Amino acid sequence: RPGQLTMSTLRQVLLFLAILVAVAILLWRLEKRGKANRIEHAFAGRTPMDEQTFYEKYFKAQGIPVEVVVGVRRILEECLEADFSRLTDEDDFSKDLRFFWDYDSMAAVMVITDLEKEFAIELSDDDTRDITTVRQMIEKVWEKVREKRV
């Protein structure tokens, strides 16, 4: 009858949907593997550091509180879905870590939003425009936290 699916047509539709799902899963796995390879390449040869070591090595001497440094690093790990135990203060999101934005164009927005929530601060476009390194990000968050306290 017109407008009614036959069993043959239904099977074809289901087969097409199964193939579509399989291709989507394959592409997702390839993208995930590609991201993992790029992360490994970016951090190759570096020794992992726990949160305390990262803090002491790069930020303790500046008097930035450990909770700011650890909080920023944790947010980066969560939003970018990566292990940042081999991160340094000079890693640059406009250069060596730029690929993160290729995998998720909204990741930068998520990072800023989560930083604002976590530290109860506001980061304007002007505040974030020139932030490229991990150090600059942590210093900006600390600046905003200090401003809020005054």
Tab-separated table of N, CA and C in Angstrom:
chain	number	residue	atom	x	y	z
A	1	ARG	N	0.829	-1.194	0.000
A	1	ARG	CA	0.000	0.000	0.000
A	1	ARG	C	0.873	1.257	0.000
A	2	PRO	N	0.382	2.312	-0.628
A	2	PRO	CA	1.136	3.567	-0.645
A	2	PRO	C	1.303	4.113	0.781
A	3	GLY	N	2.495	4.651	1.058
A	3	GLY	CA	2.755	5.249	2.367
A	3	GLY	C	3.065	4.241	3.455
A	4	GLN	N	3.144	2.971	3.127
A	4	GLN	CA	3.420	1.950	4.135
A	4	GLN	C	4.791	1.334	3.858
A	5	LEU	N	5.577	1.139	4.937
A	5	LEU	CA	6.894	0.539	4.781
A	5	LEU	C	6.764	-0.967	4.614
A	6	THR	N	7.521	-1.486	3.656
A	6	THR	CA	7.570	-2.934	3.517
A	6	THR	C	8.681	-3.450	4.421
A	7	MET	N	8.686	-4.715	4.698
A	7	MET	CA	9.740	-5.311	5.522
A	7	MET	C	11.101	-5.108	4.884
A	8	SER	N	11.153	-5.193	3.571
A	8	SER	CA	12.416	-5.008	2.859
A	8	SER	C	12.934	-3.579	3.036
A	9	THR	N	12.046	-2.618	2.911
A	9	THR	CA	12.430	-1.216	3.083
A	9	THR	C	12.855	-0.955	4.523
A	10	LEU	N	12.151	-1.521	5.469
A	10	LEU	CA	12.486	-1.354	6.879
A	10	LEU	C	13.867	-1.930	7.169
A	11	ARG	N	14.159	-3.102	6.614
A	11	ARG	CA	15.482	-3.702	6.787
A	11	ARG	C	16.575	-2.797	6.207
A	12	GLN	N	16.318	-2.226	5.032
A	12	GLN	CA	17.288	-1.336	4.402
A	12	GLN	C	17.536	-0.094	5.266
A	13	VAL	N	16.487	0.462	5.817
A	13	VAL	CA	16.616	1.639	6.679
A	13	VAL	C	17.425	1.280	7.928
A	14	LEU	N	17.107	0.152	8.547
A	14	LEU	CA	17.829	-0.274	9.747
A	14	LEU	C	19.299	-0.565	9.442
A	15	LEU	N	19.566	-1.177	8.303
A	15	LEU	CA	20.937	-1.448	7.893
A	15	LEU	C	21.692	-0.133	7.684
A	16	PHE	N	21.049	0.824	7.012
A	16	PHE	CA	21.661	2.131	6.795
A	16	PHE	C	21.977	2.806	8.139
A	17	LEU	N	21.040	2.767	9.080
A	17	LEU	CA	21.262	3.368	10.397
A	17	LEU	C	22.400	2.674	11.145
A	18	ALA	N	22.470	1.355	11.052
A	18	ALA	CA	23.547	0.607	11.708
A	18	ALA	C	24.903	0.997	11.120
A	19	ILE	N	24.968	1.134	9.814
A	19	ILE	CA	26.215	1.543	9.159
A	19	ILE	C	26.588	2.959	9.574
A	20	LEU	N	25.614	3.835	9.628
A	20	LEU	CA	25.847	5.216	10.038
A	20	LEU	C	26.400	5.293	11.455
A	21	VAL	N	25.828	4.520	12.371
A	21	VAL	CA	26.311	4.485	13.758
A	21	VAL	C	27.733	3.924	13.804
A	22	ALA	N	27.997	2.871	13.055
A	22	ALA	CA	29.339	2.274	13.038
A	22	ALA	C	30.372	3.272	12.521
A	23	VAL	N	30.048	4.002	11.481
A	23	VAL	CA	30.966	5.005	10.937
A	23	VAL	C	31.197	6.122	11.962
A	24	ALA	N	30.148	6.553	12.637
A	24	ALA	CA	30.285	7.609	13.649
A	24	ALA	C	31.195	7.153	14.788
A	25	ILE	N	31.033	5.920	15.227
A	25	ILE	CA	31.882	5.381	16.292
A	25	ILE	C	33.327	5.294	15.830
A	26	LEU	N	33.539	4.832	14.618
A	26	LEU	CA	34.890	4.738	14.065
A	26	LEU	C	35.552	6.118	13.995
A	27	LEU	N	34.828	7.106	13.501
A	27	LEU	CA	35.377	8.461	13.416
A	27	LEU	C	35.691	9.017	14.798
A	28	TRP	N	34.825	8.766	15.767
A	28	TRP	CA	35.050	9.231	17.142
A	28	TRP	C	36.327	8.602	17.708
A	29	ARG	N	36.495	7.284	17.473
A	29	ARG	CA	37.701	6.607	17.963
A	29	ARG	C	38.965	7.134	17.298
A	30	LEU	N	38.894	7.375	16.001
A	30	LEU	CA	40.056	7.919	15.289
A	30	LEU	C	40.396	9.316	15.800
A	31	GLU	N	39.384	10.131	16.043
A	31	GLU	CA	39.619	11.475	16.563
A	31	GLU	C	40.227	11.415	17.953
A	32	LYS	N	39.706	10.517	18.781
A	32	LYS	CA	40.229	10.370	20.139
A	32	LYS	C	41.688	9.910	20.096
A	33	ARG	N	41.993	8.963	19.240
A	33	ARG	CA	43.361	8.474	19.099
A	33	ARG	C	44.266	9.590	18.567
A	34	GLY	N	43.770	10.362	17.620
A	34	GLY	CA	44.546	11.476	17.085
A	34	GLY	C	44.847	12.510	18.158
A	35	LYS	N	43.861	12.813	18.981
A	35	LYS	CA	44.070	13.761	20.073
A	35	LYS	C	45.088	13.213	21.057
A	36	ALA	N	44.959	11.950	21.411
A	36	ALA	CA	45.905	11.326	22.344
A	36	ALA	C	47.326	11.377	21.779
A	37	ASN	N	47.475	11.124	20.489
A	37	ASN	CA	48.801	11.186	19.860
A	37	ASN	C	49.373	12.600	19.893
A	38	ARG	N	48.516	13.586	19.661
A	38	ARG	CA	48.988	14.973	19.676
A	38	ARG	C	49.368	15.405	21.096
A	39	ILE	N	48.612	14.950	22.079
A	39	ILE	CA	48.944	15.249	23.475
A	39	ILE	C	50.293	14.625	23.815
A	40	GLU	N	50.460	13.366	23.446
A	40	GLU	CA	51.715	12.674	23.728
A	40	GLU	C	52.886	13.393	23.057
A	41	HIS	N	52.696	13.820	21.838
A	41	HIS	CA	53.755	14.537	21.121
A	41	HIS	C	54.074	15.870	21.815
A	42	ALA	N	53.044	16.602	22.231
A	42	ALA	CA	53.246	17.907	22.875
A	42	ALA	C	54.001	17.779	24.195
A	43	PHE	N	53.759	16.690	24.922
A	43	PHE	CA	54.353	16.518	26.247
A	43	PHE	C	55.486	15.497	26.270
A	44	ALA	N	55.932	15.046	25.114
A	44	ALA	CA	56.964	14.011	25.032
A	44	ALA	C	58.231	14.422	25.769
A	45	GLY	N	58.791	13.458	26.501
A	45	GLY	CA	60.055	13.679	27.186
A	45	GLY	C	59.945	14.429	28.509
A	46	ARG	N	58.748	14.791	28.892
A	46	ARG	CA	58.565	15.521	30.145
A	46	ARG	C	58.226	14.561	31.279
A	47	THR	N	58.697	14.911	32.450
A	47	THR	CA	58.391	14.117	33.634
A	47	THR	C	57.067	14.591	34.230
A	48	PRO	N	56.165	13.668	34.529
A	48	PRO	CA	54.898	14.083	35.153
A	48	PRO	C	55.138	14.720	36.525
A	49	MET	N	54.295	15.686	36.849
A	49	MET	CA	54.352	16.356	38.150
A	49	MET	C	52.981	16.294	38.797
A	50	ASP	N	52.963	16.007	40.096
A	50	ASP	CA	51.689	16.097	40.802
A	50	ASP	C	51.370	17.581	41.007
A	51	GLU	N	50.187	17.862	41.518
A	51	GLU	CA	49.736	19.247	41.678
A	51	GLU	C	50.681	20.072	42.546
A	52	GLN	N	51.129	19.497	43.641
A	52	GLN	CA	51.995	20.229	44.570
A	52	GLN	C	53.340	20.575	43.926
A	53	THR	N	53.919	19.629	43.201
A	53	THR	CA	55.199	19.874	42.525
A	53	THR	C	55.041	20.948	41.453
A	54	PHE	N	53.976	20.871	40.685
A	54	PHE	CA	53.687	21.885	39.663
A	54	PHE	C	53.601	23.269	40.317
A	55	TYR	N	52.863	23.356	41.402
A	55	TYR	CA	52.718	24.613	42.133
A	55	TYR	C	54.070	25.129	42.623
A	56	GLU	N	54.820	24.280	43.307
A	56	GLU	CA	56.091	24.702	43.895
A	56	GLU	C	57.108	25.114	42.829
A	57	LYS	N	57.125	24.397	41.719
A	57	LYS	CA	58.104	24.672	40.666
A	57	LYS	C	57.834	25.998	39.949
A	58	TYR	N	56.564	26.320	39.710
A	58	TYR	CA	56.255	27.455	38.862
A	58	TYR	C	55.604	28.658	39.549
A	59	PHE	N	54.931	28.463	40.684
A	59	PHE	CA	54.106	29.558	41.187
A	59	PHE	C	54.269	29.904	42.666
A	60	LYS	N	54.843	29.047	43.458
A	60	LYS	CA	54.959	29.297	44.890
A	60	LYS	C	55.734	30.578	45.182
A	61	ALA	N	56.839	30.782	44.473
A	61	ALA	CA	57.697	31.956	44.715
A	61	ALA	C	56.970	33.270	44.434
A	62	GLN	N	55.932	33.235	43.612
A	62	GLN	CA	55.164	34.434	43.289
A	62	GLN	C	54.084	34.716	44.333
A	63	GLY	N	53.877	33.781	45.252
A	63	GLY	CA	52.845	33.977	46.266
A	63	GLY	C	51.435	33.704	45.782
A	64	ILE	N	51.307	33.064	44.657
A	64	ILE	CA	49.975	32.686	44.175
A	64	ILE	C	49.517	31.487	45.000
A	65	PRO	N	48.321	31.529	45.560
A	65	PRO	CA	47.856	30.421	46.406
A	65	PRO	C	47.764	29.100	45.634
A	66	VAL	N	48.096	28.035	46.329
A	66	VAL	CA	48.073	26.707	45.720
A	66	VAL	C	46.686	26.369	45.175
A	67	GLU	N	45.624	26.807	45.865
A	67	GLU	CA	44.273	26.454	45.405
A	67	GLU	C	43.939	27.104	44.058
A	68	VAL	N	44.539	28.251	43.755
A	68	VAL	CA	44.331	28.879	42.442
A	68	VAL	C	45.032	28.060	41.366
A	69	VAL	N	46.278	27.718	41.609
A	69	VAL	CA	47.069	26.972	40.628
A	69	VAL	C	46.449	25.595	40.374
A	70	VAL	N	46.141	24.895	41.446
A	70	VAL	CA	45.557	23.549	41.323
A	70	VAL	C	44.180	23.622	40.667
A	71	GLY	N	43.403	24.632	41.025
A	71	GLY	CA	42.067	24.785	40.450
A	71	GLY	C	42.101	25.038	38.959
A	72	VAL	N	43.002	25.900	38.520
A	72	VAL	CA	43.113	26.184	37.083
A	72	VAL	C	43.553	24.928	36.335
A	73	ARG	N	44.543	24.239	36.849
A	73	ARG	CA	45.025	23.028	36.179
A	73	ARG	C	43.924	21.959	36.117
A	74	ARG	N	43.176	21.809	37.187
A	74	ARG	CA	42.080	20.833	37.216
A	74	ARG	C	41.012	21.181	36.178
A	75	ILE	N	40.660	22.457	36.091
A	75	ILE	CA	39.659	22.888	35.111
A	75	ILE	C	40.146	22.626	33.693
A	76	LEU	N	41.408	22.901	33.424
A	76	LEU	CA	41.960	22.604	32.104
A	76	LEU	C	41.849	21.114	31.790
A	77	GLU	N	42.208	20.281	32.763
A	77	GLU	CA	42.127	18.831	32.552
A	77	GLU	C	40.694	18.388	32.270
A	78	GLU	N	39.750	18.919	33.038
A	78	GLU	CA	38.353	18.510	32.874
A	78	GLU	C	37.770	19.003	31.553
A	79	CYS	N	37.973	20.274	31.247
A	79	CYS	CA	37.378	20.841	30.037
A	79	CYS	C	38.015	20.299	28.765
A	80	LEU	N	39.315	20.059	28.808
A	80	LEU	CA	40.023	19.602	27.615
A	80	LEU	C	40.196	18.088	27.580
A	81	GLU	N	39.693	17.437	28.623
A	81	GLU	CA	39.717	15.973	28.701
A	81	GLU	C	41.108	15.423	28.409
A	82	ALA	N	42.066	15.895	29.207
A	82	ALA	CA	43.457	15.477	29.012
A	82	ALA	C	44.178	15.423	30.348
A	83	ASP	N	45.208	14.615	30.393
A	83	ASP	CA	46.083	14.533	31.556
A	83	ASP	C	47.131	15.632	31.426
A	84	PHE	N	47.113	16.579	32.350
A	84	PHE	CA	48.058	17.682	32.309
A	84	PHE	C	49.153	17.545	33.357
A	85	SER	N	49.490	16.341	33.706
A	85	SER	CA	50.553	16.137	34.690
A	85	SER	C	51.921	16.536	34.142
A	86	ARG	N	52.044	16.657	32.824
A	86	ARG	CA	53.320	17.063	32.221
A	86	ARG	C	53.270	18.501	31.690
A	87	LEU	N	52.270	19.249	32.132
A	87	LEU	CA	52.105	20.638	31.742
A	87	LEU	C	53.187	21.510	32.369
A	88	THR	N	53.617	22.561	31.666
A	88	THR	CA	54.521	23.549	32.243
A	88	THR	C	53.817	24.902	32.244
A	89	ASP	N	54.416	25.847	32.931
A	89	ASP	CA	53.821	27.174	32.998
A	89	ASP	C	53.889	27.911	31.669
A	90	GLU	N	54.807	27.532	30.801
A	90	GLU	CA	54.973	28.225	29.522
A	90	GLU	C	54.289	27.534	28.352
A	91	ASP	N	53.569	26.452	28.611
A	91	ASP	CA	52.812	25.837	27.518
A	91	ASP	C	51.845	26.869	26.965
A	92	ASP	N	51.764	26.905	25.642
A	92	ASP	CA	51.061	27.982	24.956
A	92	ASP	C	49.879	27.426	24.163
A	93	PHE	N	48.683	27.928	24.487
A	93	PHE	CA	47.471	27.476	23.811
A	93	PHE	C	47.299	28.110	22.434
A	94	SER	N	48.171	29.039	22.083
A	94	SER	CA	48.112	29.609	20.740
A	94	SER	C	49.160	28.961	19.835
A	95	LYS	N	50.008	28.109	20.426
A	95	LYS	CA	51.063	27.446	19.643
A	95	LYS	C	51.047	25.937	19.879
A	96	ASP	N	51.864	25.462	20.840
A	96	ASP	CA	52.056	24.019	21.006
A	96	ASP	C	50.807	23.268	21.472
A	97	LEU	N	49.865	23.956	22.102
A	97	LEU	CA	48.632	23.279	22.546
A	97	LEU	C	47.399	23.742	21.762
A	98	ARG	N	47.616	24.407	20.665
A	98	ARG	CA	46.516	24.936	19.848
A	98	ARG	C	45.559	23.833	19.369
A	99	PHE	N	46.075	22.655	19.189
A	99	PHE	CA	45.263	21.558	18.666
A	99	PHE	C	44.039	21.256	19.533
A	100	PHE	N	44.074	21.617	20.807
A	100	PHE	CA	42.903	21.367	21.656
A	100	PHE	C	41.662	22.056	21.097
A	101	TRP	N	41.831	23.237	20.529
A	101	TRP	CA	40.682	23.975	19.996
A	101	TRP	C	40.186	23.321	18.706
A	102	ASP	N	41.048	22.570	18.021
A	102	ASP	CA	40.628	21.855	16.812
A	102	ASP	C	39.638	20.742	17.151
A	103	TYR	N	39.809	20.130	18.312
A	103	TYR	CA	38.952	19.014	18.699
A	103	TYR	C	37.651	19.467	19.334
A	104	ASP	N	37.638	20.667	19.899
A	104	ASP	CA	36.419	21.172	20.518
A	104	ASP	C	36.458	22.691	20.484
A	105	SER	N	35.750	23.251	19.522
A	105	SER	CA	35.792	24.700	19.334
A	105	SER	C	35.169	25.453	20.517
A	106	MET	N	34.366	24.796	21.311
A	106	MET	CA	33.742	25.439	22.469
A	106	MET	C	34.561	25.265	23.746
A	107	ALA	N	35.678	24.567	23.664
A	107	ALA	CA	36.481	24.287	24.860
A	107	ALA	C	36.966	25.559	25.534
A	108	ALA	N	37.373	26.548	24.761
A	108	ALA	CA	37.863	27.802	25.356
A	108	ALA	C	36.761	28.478	26.157
A	109	VAL	N	35.559	28.463	25.626
A	109	VAL	CA	34.417	29.047	26.340
A	109	VAL	C	34.151	28.276	27.625
A	110	MET	N	34.224	26.952	27.546
A	110	MET	CA	34.011	26.127	28.740
A	110	MET	C	35.072	26.410	29.801
A	111	VAL	N	36.319	26.557	29.392
A	111	VAL	CA	37.396	26.838	30.345
A	111	VAL	C	37.115	28.157	31.058
A	112	ILE	N	36.803	29.199	30.301
A	112	ILE	CA	36.544	30.516	30.896
A	112	ILE	C	35.335	30.455	31.822
A	113	THR	N	34.266	29.839	31.381
A	113	THR	CA	33.054	29.721	32.198
A	113	THR	C	33.332	28.978	33.488
A	114	ASP	N	34.066	27.881	33.407
A	114	ASP	CA	34.381	27.102	34.604
A	114	ASP	C	35.316	27.857	35.549
A	115	LEU	N	36.254	28.620	34.996
A	115	LEU	CA	37.122	29.447	35.839
A	115	LEU	C	36.293	30.494	36.582
A	116	GLU	N	35.362	31.108	35.877
A	116	GLU	CA	34.508	32.119	36.508
A	116	GLU	C	33.677	31.517	37.639
A	117	LYS	N	33.120	30.348	37.392
A	117	LYS	CA	32.316	29.678	38.437
A	117	LYS	C	33.176	29.261	39.626
A	118	GLU	N	34.275	28.609	39.342
A	118	GLU	CA	35.139	28.074	40.392
A	118	GLU	C	35.664	29.156	41.322
A	119	PHE	N	36.048	30.292	40.754
A	119	PHE	CA	36.692	31.332	41.546
A	119	PHE	C	35.788	32.544	41.809
A	120	ALA	N	34.526	32.454	41.358
A	120	ALA	CA	33.555	33.542	41.547
A	120	ALA	C	34.116	34.868	41.039
A	121	ILE	N	34.606	34.835	39.791
A	121	ILE	CA	35.189	36.023	39.158
A	121	ILE	C	34.514	36.228	37.811
A	122	GLU	N	34.800	37.364	37.199
A	122	GLU	CA	34.365	37.628	35.832
A	122	GLU	C	35.587	37.878	34.973
A	123	LEU	N	35.620	37.230	33.836
A	123	LEU	CA	36.710	37.409	32.881
A	123	LEU	C	36.118	37.981	31.594
A	124	SER	N	36.445	39.226	31.316
A	124	SER	CA	35.938	39.879	30.107
A	124	SER	C	36.742	39.417	28.894
A	125	ASP	N	36.258	39.795	27.727
A	125	ASP	CA	37.006	39.506	26.499
A	125	ASP	C	38.379	40.165	26.549
A	126	ASP	N	38.432	41.377	27.080
A	126	ASP	CA	39.725	42.071	27.214
A	126	ASP	C	40.667	41.296	28.140
A	127	ASP	N	40.104	40.722	29.225
A	127	ASP	CA	40.913	39.948	30.169
A	127	ASP	C	41.528	38.722	29.504
A	128	THR	N	40.781	38.095	28.638
A	128	THR	CA	41.215	36.816	28.081
A	128	THR	C	41.912	36.933	26.726
A	129	ARG	N	41.794	38.068	26.093
A	129	ARG	CA	42.323	38.237	24.727
A	129	ARG	C	43.805	37.890	24.613
A	130	ASP	N	44.604	38.315	25.580
A	130	ASP	CA	46.046	38.118	25.485
A	130	ASP	C	46.571	36.935	26.290
A	131	ILE	N	45.669	36.137	26.845
A	131	ILE	CA	46.104	34.953	27.589
A	131	ILE	C	46.412	33.847	26.591
A	132	THR	N	47.670	33.449	26.542
A	132	THR	CA	48.036	32.336	25.666
A	132	THR	C	48.707	31.211	26.448
A	133	THR	N	49.450	31.564	27.501
A	133	THR	CA	50.168	30.525	28.244
A	133	THR	C	49.433	30.152	29.528
A	134	VAL	N	49.801	29.020	30.060
A	134	VAL	CA	49.245	28.554	31.330
A	134	VAL	C	49.577	29.575	32.422
A	135	ARG	N	50.795	30.081	32.428
A	135	ARG	CA	51.205	31.090	33.418
A	135	ARG	C	50.294	32.316	33.347
A	136	GLN	N	50.055	32.822	32.157
A	136	GLN	CA	49.207	34.004	32.004
A	136	GLN	C	47.791	33.733	32.512
A	137	MET	N	47.285	32.535	32.265
A	137	MET	CA	45.948	32.186	32.721
A	137	MET	C	45.888	32.178	34.251
A	138	ILE	N	46.842	31.537	34.869
A	138	ILE	CA	46.865	31.456	36.335
A	138	ILE	C	47.053	32.839	36.940
A	139	GLU	N	47.940	33.632	36.370
A	139	GLU	CA	48.155	34.982	36.892
A	139	GLU	C	46.911	35.849	36.750
A	140	LYS	N	46.184	35.722	35.647
A	140	LYS	CA	44.959	36.508	35.451
A	140	LYS	C	43.887	36.091	36.451
A	141	VAL	N	43.734	34.797	36.655
A	141	VAL	CA	42.750	34.325	37.637
A	141	VAL	C	43.113	34.855	39.020
A	142	TRP	N	44.393	34.789	39.397
A	142	TRP	CA	44.828	35.274	40.698
A	142	TRP	C	44.584	36.783	40.818
A	143	GLU	N	44.854	37.527	39.759
A	143	GLU	CA	44.591	38.971	39.758
A	143	GLU	C	43.106	39.250	40.029
A	144	LYS	N	42.230	38.507	39.357
A	144	LYS	CA	40.783	38.706	39.521
A	144	LYS	C	40.323	38.299	40.927
A	145	VAL	N	40.892	37.229	41.457
A	145	VAL	CA	40.543	36.794	42.817
A	145	VAL	C	40.970	37.871	43.817
A	146	ARG	N	42.162	38.417	43.643
A	146	ARG	CA	42.653	39.492	44.546
A	146	ARG	C	41.767	40.723	44.456
A	147	GLU	N	41.380	41.111	43.240
A	147	GLU	CA	40.500	42.271	43.060
A	147	GLU	C	39.172	42.082	43.786
A	148	LYS	N	38.671	40.881	43.739
A	148	LYS	CA	37.390	40.572	44.381
A	148	LYS	C	37.508	40.683	45.910
A	149	ARG	N	38.653	40.348	46.452
A	149	ARG	CA	38.870	40.371	47.901
A	149	ARG	C	38.964	41.790	48.467
A	150	VAL	N	39.363	42.746	47.614
A	150	VAL	CA	39.575	44.132	48.075
A	150	VAL	C	38.260	44.865	48.230
